Amino acid sequence: MKRILVTGALGQIGAELVTALRERYEADNVVASDIRMPARAVDPDGPFEYVDCTERRQLDEAVRKYQVDSIYHLASLLSATAEEKPHVAWNVNMGGLYRVLEVARENRCAVFFPSSIGAFGPSTPPHKTPQDTLQRPTTMYGVTKVAGELLCDYYYRRFGVDTRGLRYPGLISYVAPPGGGTTDYAVEIFYAAIRNRRYICFLGPHTCLDMMYMPDAIKAAIDLMNADPARLRHRNAFNVTAVNFTPEQLAAEIRKHIPEFTVEYEVDPVRQAIADSWPNSLDDSAARDEWDWQPEYDLEAMTRDMLENLRVKLKAG
Ligand code: NAD
Ligand code: SER
C-alpha cells in the first residue's frame, strides 16, 4: 500500500487528486498539505498537515511522521501570478521543488511533478508541439517549469529518485477554483454562463490552446505514477492533452445548453502575451505509447458535465 503526501493540496488539482488517491489507497494513507488551512468541510476523511514546500524541515517531518513513499508536488504559483511576482515564483516553484526532491532522495520517495504547456515558448513549433523540442519560455512560470523538468530528470539519473511528470494543458474543473493561470478563462466562463448568461473574456476570441477536464488530469497523474518503469523512455514532462479550442469555440459549445449566453472580449495584454507564447496544440503520442494515455472527455462531454455539476454546486437550477 502506498503512503502519499500531496503538497499544494487545496488548489485546483489537489482538491480532486486527494479524493481520488484516498478512494484508491484509503484515506489514512494520503496526507493533504498546504499553506492554507482547509475549510471545515474539506477532506474531513484523511490527515492534513500545514507544510510550506520551501521549508525543508516541514516537508521532512511530514514525510517521516506518515512514512511517506510518494510525493505529489502540486504547490506552485501559476503563470499569471508568477508574472506578477517573479521573485516569489522562483522561490516557491524552484525552491519548493528542490526541497521536495532532496527530501525524496533522503527518504526514498517517488515524486510526481506537474509541468505545463508553459514550459514552451515562442520559438517552439506551435502546432502539434513534439515531446522533445525547443523550450525557450519567456515567462518566469515557464522558466521554473523547464528547470523543474530538468531537475527531476537529474535526480532520477544522478540519485535514482523515481521522478515522473506531465506537461498539463489548461485544466477545467468545478470543485476548486483555478489559482491564477492564463487558462483560467476556460473555468470562469462556465460560472459566468450559469450566473449571468454573460462573460467578459480576458483572452481574445481566436486564442487556441489545449485543455483538459480534471477527471482526465487526475487519471493521467495516477496512471503515470503506476506505469511500468521499464516502458518509460521519458519519465518526466510527458505532453498530455485532451481538447483544443478557442474562447469563441468554447462559448459556442456552452450556447448549445444556454442559448442566450454572450461573450465580450476585453483582452488583458499580459495574459494574452503569455497565451500567445504557448503552443496551439501538443503531440502527446509519447504518453500514449509509453503508458497508454487516453483521455475520456472531449469538448462536448466536458461542457455537458461541467454545466451539470456547476448548476448543482451553484444551486442555479
Ligand atoms: P493552484 O494555484 O490551484 O494550487 C496551488 C496550491 O499551492 C494552493 O493551494 C496554494 O495555497 C499552495 N501553495 C502555494 N505556495 C505554497 C507553498 N510555499 N507551500 C505549500 N503550498 C503552497 O494550482 P493547481 O492548478 O492545483 O496546480 C498544481 C500544479 O499543477 C502546479 O505546479 C501547476 O503549475 C501545475 N499545472 C496546473 C495547470 C492548471 O491548469 N491548473 C496546468 C498545468 C500545470
Ligand atoms: N493553466 C496553467 C496556467 O495558465 C497552465 O500551466 O498557468
Coordinates of C-alpha atoms and ligand atoms in Angstrom, one line a residue:
M1 CA 0.0 0.0 0.0
K2 CA 1.3 3.4 -0.9
R3 CA 1.7 6.3 1.6
I4 CA 1.4 9.6 -0.1
L5 CA 2.0 13.3 0.6
V6 CA 0.3 15.9 -1.6
T7 CA 1.7 19.4 -1.4
G8 CA -0.5 22.4 -2.5
A9 CA -3.4 20.0 -1.9
L10 CA -6.1 22.7 -1.5
G11 CA -5.6 24.0 -5.1
Q12 CA -7.5 23.3 -8.3
I13 CA -5.8 19.9 -8.9
G14 CA -5.2 18.9 -5.3
A15 CA -8.9 19.3 -4.3
E16 CA -9.7 16.4 -6.6
L17 CA -6.5 14.5 -6.6
V18 CA -6.6 13.9 -2.9
T19 CA -10.1 12.5 -3.1
A20 CA -9.1 10.2 -6.0
L21 CA -6.0 9.0 -4.2
R22 CA -8.0 8.4 -1.0
E23 CA -10.5 6.3 -2.9
R24 CA -7.7 4.2 -4.3
Y25 CA -5.2 3.9 -1.4
E26 CA -7.5 4.5 1.7
A27 CA -7.9 7.9 3.4
D28 CA -5.3 7.4 6.1
N29 CA -2.6 6.8 3.6
V30 CA -3.0 10.1 1.8
V31 CA -1.8 13.2 3.6
A32 CA -3.1 16.5 2.2
S33 CA -0.8 19.6 2.9
D34 CA -0.9 23.2 2.1
I35 CA 0.0 26.7 3.5
R36 CA -3.7 27.4 3.6
M37 CA -5.9 25.7 6.2
P38 CA -8.8 23.6 4.9
A39 CA -12.4 24.8 5.3
R40 CA -14.2 22.7 7.9
A41 CA -15.9 20.5 5.2
V42 CA -12.8 19.9 3.0
D43 CA -11.3 16.5 3.1
P44 CA -12.7 15.5 6.5
D45 CA -11.8 11.9 5.9
G46 CA -8.0 12.0 6.0
P47 CA -4.9 13.6 7.5
F48 CA -4.0 17.3 6.8
E49 CA -0.7 18.9 7.7
Y50 CA 0.5 22.5 7.3
V51 CA 3.5 22.2 5.0
D52 CA 5.3 25.1 3.3
C53 CA 7.2 23.4 0.5
T54 CA 10.0 26.0 0.8
E55 CA 10.6 24.8 4.4
R56 CA 12.6 21.6 4.2
R57 CA 12.1 20.8 7.9
Q58 CA 8.3 20.8 7.5
L59 CA 8.5 18.5 4.4
D60 CA 10.8 16.2 6.2
E61 CA 8.7 16.0 9.3
A62 CA 5.5 15.2 7.3
V63 CA 7.3 12.5 5.3
R64 CA 8.8 10.8 8.4
K65 CA 5.6 11.2 10.5
Y66 CA 3.5 9.4 7.9
Q67 CA 6.2 7.2 6.4
V68 CA 5.5 8.6 3.0
D69 CA 6.8 6.8 -0.1
S70 CA 5.3 9.1 -2.8
I71 CA 5.0 12.8 -3.0
Y72 CA 2.6 14.5 -5.5
H73 CA 4.2 18.0 -5.5
L74 CA 1.5 20.5 -6.6
A75 CA 2.5 23.6 -4.7
S76 CA 3.4 26.3 -7.2
L77 CA 2.5 29.8 -8.4
L78 CA 0.7 29.7 -11.8
S79 CA 1.6 31.6 -14.9
A80 CA -0.3 34.9 -14.4
T81 CA 0.6 35.2 -10.7
A82 CA 4.2 34.2 -11.4
E83 CA 4.5 37.1 -13.9
E84 CA 3.1 39.5 -11.2
K85 CA 5.5 38.1 -8.6
P86 CA 8.5 36.6 -10.4
H87 CA 10.8 36.5 -7.3
V88 CA 8.2 34.7 -5.2
A89 CA 7.5 32.4 -8.1
W90 CA 11.2 31.4 -8.3
N91 CA 11.3 30.8 -4.6
V92 CA 8.2 28.7 -4.4
N93 CA 8.4 26.9 -7.7
M94 CA 12.2 26.1 -7.8
G95 CA 12.9 26.3 -4.1
G96 CA 9.9 24.1 -3.3
L97 CA 10.8 21.5 -5.9
Y98 CA 14.4 21.4 -4.9
R99 CA 13.5 20.7 -1.3
V100 CA 10.9 18.1 -2.2
L101 CA 13.5 16.3 -4.3
E102 CA 16.1 16.4 -1.5
V103 CA 13.6 15.1 1.0
A104 CA 12.6 12.4 -1.6
R105 CA 16.2 11.4 -2.1
E106 CA 16.8 11.0 1.6
N107 CA 13.6 9.2 2.3
R108 CA 13.5 7.1 -0.9
C109 CA 10.2 8.6 -2.1
A110 CA 8.8 8.7 -5.7
V111 CA 7.9 12.3 -6.9
F112 CA 5.2 13.5 -9.3
F113 CA 5.9 16.9 -10.7
P114 CA 3.3 18.7 -13.0
S115 CA 4.9 20.7 -15.7
S116 CA 2.8 22.7 -18.2
I117 CA 2.4 24.0 -21.8
G118 CA 4.0 27.0 -20.2
A119 CA 7.3 25.1 -20.4
F120 CA 7.3 26.1 -24.1
G121 CA 7.9 29.5 -25.7
P122 CA 7.5 31.5 -28.9
S123 CA 10.3 29.6 -30.7
T124 CA 8.7 26.2 -30.0
P125 CA 6.9 24.6 -33.0
P126 CA 3.3 25.8 -32.1
H127 CA 1.3 23.1 -33.9
K128 CA 1.3 19.6 -32.5
T129 CA 4.3 20.5 -30.5
P130 CA 6.5 17.4 -30.2
Q131 CA 7.5 15.7 -27.0
D132 CA 11.2 16.6 -27.5
T133 CA 11.6 20.1 -28.9
L134 CA 12.9 23.7 -28.4
Q135 CA 12.0 25.0 -24.9
R136 CA 12.8 28.7 -24.5
P137 CA 9.9 30.1 -22.5
T138 CA 9.6 33.8 -22.0
T139 CA 7.7 33.8 -18.6
M140 CA 9.0 33.1 -15.1
Y141 CA 6.5 30.3 -14.8
G142 CA 7.9 28.7 -17.9
V143 CA 11.5 29.1 -16.7
T144 CA 10.6 27.3 -13.5
K145 CA 8.8 24.6 -15.4
V146 CA 11.7 23.8 -17.8
A147 CA 14.2 24.0 -14.9
G148 CA 11.9 21.7 -12.9
E149 CA 11.7 19.2 -15.7
L150 CA 15.5 19.1 -15.9
L151 CA 15.9 18.9 -12.2
C152 CA 13.6 15.9 -12.0
D153 CA 15.5 14.2 -14.8
Y154 CA 18.7 14.9 -12.9
Y155 CA 17.5 13.5 -9.6
Y156 CA 16.4 10.3 -11.4
R157 CA 19.7 9.8 -13.3
R158 CA 22.1 11.0 -10.5
F159 CA 20.3 9.7 -7.4
G160 CA 17.8 7.2 -8.7
V161 CA 14.8 9.1 -7.3
D162 CA 11.7 7.8 -9.2
T163 CA 10.6 11.2 -10.6
R164 CA 7.7 11.3 -13.1
G165 CA 5.8 14.2 -14.6
L166 CA 3.3 15.6 -17.1
R167 CA 3.1 18.7 -19.1
Y168 CA -0.6 19.6 -18.5
P169 CA -2.5 21.9 -20.7
G170 CA -5.1 24.3 -19.2
L171 CA -7.3 22.4 -16.7
I172 CA -11.0 22.8 -16.4
S173 CA -12.9 21.8 -13.2
Y174 CA -15.8 22.8 -10.9
V175 CA -14.6 21.6 -7.4
A176 CA -11.9 24.2 -6.6
P177 CA -11.3 27.5 -8.5
P178 CA -8.2 27.9 -10.6
G179 CA -5.3 29.6 -8.9
G180 CA -4.1 32.4 -11.1
G181 CA -3.3 30.9 -14.5
T182 CA -3.6 32.2 -18.1
T183 CA -6.2 29.5 -19.0
D184 CA -8.5 30.4 -16.0
Y185 CA -10.9 31.9 -18.5
A186 CA -12.0 28.4 -19.5
V187 CA -13.3 27.8 -16.0
E188 CA -14.6 31.3 -15.2
I189 CA -16.7 31.2 -18.4
F190 CA -18.8 28.3 -17.0
Y191 CA -19.5 30.2 -13.7
A192 CA -20.4 33.3 -15.6
A193 CA -22.6 31.5 -18.1
I194 CA -24.7 30.0 -15.3
R195 CA -24.8 33.0 -13.1
N196 CA -25.1 35.9 -15.5
R197 CA -25.6 34.5 -19.0
R198 CA -22.7 36.8 -19.9
Y199 CA -18.9 36.7 -19.7
I200 CA -16.1 39.2 -20.3
C201 CA -13.1 37.2 -21.6
F202 CA -9.5 38.3 -20.9
L203 CA -8.1 36.3 -23.9
G204 CA -9.0 37.1 -27.5
P205 CA -11.7 35.1 -29.3
H206 CA -9.3 33.2 -31.5
T207 CA -6.7 32.2 -28.9
C208 CA -6.3 28.5 -29.5
L209 CA -4.9 26.3 -26.6
D210 CA -5.0 22.7 -25.5
M211 CA -7.2 22.0 -22.5
M212 CA -8.2 19.0 -20.3
Y213 CA -11.1 18.2 -18.0
M214 CA -10.0 17.5 -14.4
P215 CA -11.0 13.8 -14.3
D216 CA -8.6 13.1 -17.2
A217 CA -5.9 15.1 -15.5
I218 CA -6.3 13.1 -12.3
K219 CA -6.3 9.8 -14.2
A220 CA -3.1 10.9 -16.1
A221 CA -1.2 11.6 -12.9
I222 CA -2.2 8.4 -11.1
D223 CA -1.7 6.2 -14.2
L224 CA 1.8 7.7 -14.8
M225 CA 2.8 7.1 -11.2
N226 CA 1.7 3.4 -11.6
A227 CA 3.1 2.9 -15.1
D228 CA 5.6 0.1 -15.7
P229 CA 9.0 1.9 -15.4
A230 CA 10.5 -0.4 -18.0
R231 CA 8.3 1.2 -20.7
L232 CA 9.1 4.8 -19.7
R233 CA 11.7 6.4 -22.1
H234 CA 10.9 9.9 -20.9
R235 CA 9.8 9.6 -17.2
N236 CA 9.3 13.4 -16.8
A237 CA 7.4 16.0 -18.6
F238 CA 5.1 13.9 -20.9
N239 CA 3.0 16.1 -23.2
V240 CA -0.7 15.2 -22.4
T241 CA -3.7 16.8 -24.0
A242 CA -7.4 16.1 -24.4
V243 CA -9.3 19.0 -26.1
N244 CA -8.3 22.0 -28.2
F245 CA -10.4 25.2 -28.6
T246 CA -10.6 29.0 -28.7
P247 CA -12.8 31.1 -26.4
E248 CA -15.2 31.6 -29.3
Q249 CA -15.5 27.8 -29.8
L250 CA -16.0 27.2 -26.1
A251 CA -18.7 29.9 -25.9
A252 CA -20.5 28.2 -28.9
E253 CA -20.4 24.9 -27.1
I254 CA -21.9 26.4 -24.0
R255 CA -24.5 28.2 -26.1
K256 CA -25.9 24.7 -27.1
H257 CA -27.0 24.4 -23.4
I258 CA -27.6 28.2 -22.6
P259 CA -28.7 29.8 -25.9
E260 CA -28.8 33.3 -24.6
F261 CA -25.2 33.2 -23.3
T262 CA -23.0 36.0 -24.7
V263 CA -19.3 36.8 -24.5
E264 CA -17.5 40.1 -24.8
Y265 CA -13.7 40.4 -25.1
E266 CA -11.6 42.8 -23.1
V267 CA -8.1 41.5 -23.7
D268 CA -5.6 41.6 -20.8
P269 CA -2.3 42.2 -22.6
V270 CA -0.2 40.4 -20.0
R271 CA -2.2 37.1 -20.1
Q272 CA -2.7 37.4 -23.9
A273 CA 1.1 37.7 -24.4
I274 CA 1.6 34.6 -22.2
A275 CA -1.0 32.6 -24.1
D276 CA 0.5 33.8 -27.5
S277 CA 3.9 32.5 -26.4
W278 CA 2.5 28.9 -25.8
P279 CA 1.8 26.2 -28.4
N280 CA -1.7 26.0 -30.0
S281 CA -1.7 22.2 -29.6
L282 CA 0.5 19.4 -28.3
D283 CA 1.5 16.0 -29.7
D284 CA 1.0 13.5 -26.8
S285 CA 2.0 10.4 -28.7
A286 CA 4.9 9.6 -26.3
A287 CA 2.4 9.4 -23.4
R288 CA 0.1 7.2 -25.5
D289 CA 3.0 4.9 -26.5
E290 CA 4.8 4.6 -23.2
W291 CA 1.9 4.3 -20.6
D292 CA -1.2 4.1 -22.7
W293 CA -2.5 7.6 -22.0
Q294 CA -6.0 8.1 -23.4
P295 CA -8.3 11.0 -22.4
E296 CA -12.1 10.3 -21.9
Y297 CA -13.6 13.8 -22.2
D298 CA -13.9 15.7 -25.5
L299 CA -15.3 19.3 -25.7
E300 CA -18.9 18.2 -25.8
A301 CA -18.7 15.7 -22.9
M302 CA -16.7 18.1 -20.8
T303 CA -19.1 21.0 -21.3
R304 CA -22.1 18.9 -20.5
D305 CA -20.6 17.6 -17.3
M306 CA -19.2 21.0 -16.2
L307 CA -22.6 22.6 -16.6
E308 CA -24.5 19.8 -14.8
N309 CA -22.1 19.8 -11.9
L310 CA -21.7 23.6 -11.6
R311 CA -25.5 24.0 -11.6
V312 CA -25.8 21.7 -8.7
K313 CA -22.8 23.5 -6.9
L314 CA -24.2 26.9 -7.5
K315 CA -27.8 25.8 -7.0
A316 CA -28.7 27.7 -10.1
G317 CA -31.3 25.2 -11.4
Ligands
NAD1 P1 -3.4 26.1 -7.5 O1 -2.8 27.5 -7.6 O2 -4.8 26.0 -7.7 O3 -2.9 25.5 -6.1 C1 -1.6 25.6 -5.7 C2 -1.7 25.4 -4.2 O4 -0.3 25.5 -3.7 C3 -2.5 26.4 -3.4 O5 -3.5 25.7 -2.6 C4 -1.6 27.2 -2.6 O6 -2.1 27.6 -1.3 C5 -0.4 26.2 -2.5 N1 0.9 26.8 -2.2 C6 1.4 28.0 -2.6 N2 2.6 28.2 -2.1 C7 2.9 27.2 -1.3 C8 4.0 26.8 -0.5 N3 5.0 27.6 -0.4 N4 4.0 25.6 0.1 C9 2.9 24.8 0.0 N5 1.8 25.1 -0.7 C10 1.8 26.3 -1.4 O7 -2.6 25.2 -8.6 P2 -3.1 24.0 -9.4 O8 -3.9 24.4 -10.5 O9 -3.7 23.0 -8.4 O10 -1.7 23.4 -10.0 C11 -0.9 22.5 -9.3 C12 0.3 22.2 -10.1 O11 -0.1 21.8 -11.5 C13 1.2 23.4 -10.3 O12 2.6 23.0 -10.3 C14 0.8 24.0 -11.7 O13 1.9 24.7 -12.3 C15 0.5 22.7 -12.4 N6 -0.3 22.9 -13.6 C16 -1.6 23.4 -13.4 C17 -2.4 23.6 -14.5 C18 -3.8 24.1 -14.4 O14 -4.4 24.4 -15.4 N7 -4.4 24.1 -13.2 C19 -1.9 23.4 -15.8 C20 -0.6 22.9 -15.9 C21 0.2 22.7 -14.8
SER2 N1 -3.3 26.6 -16.6 C1 -1.9 26.9 -16.3 C2 -1.7 28.4 -16.3 O1 -2.4 29.1 -17.1 C3 -1.0 26.3 -17.3 O2 0.1 25.8 -16.7 O3 -0.8 28.9 -15.7

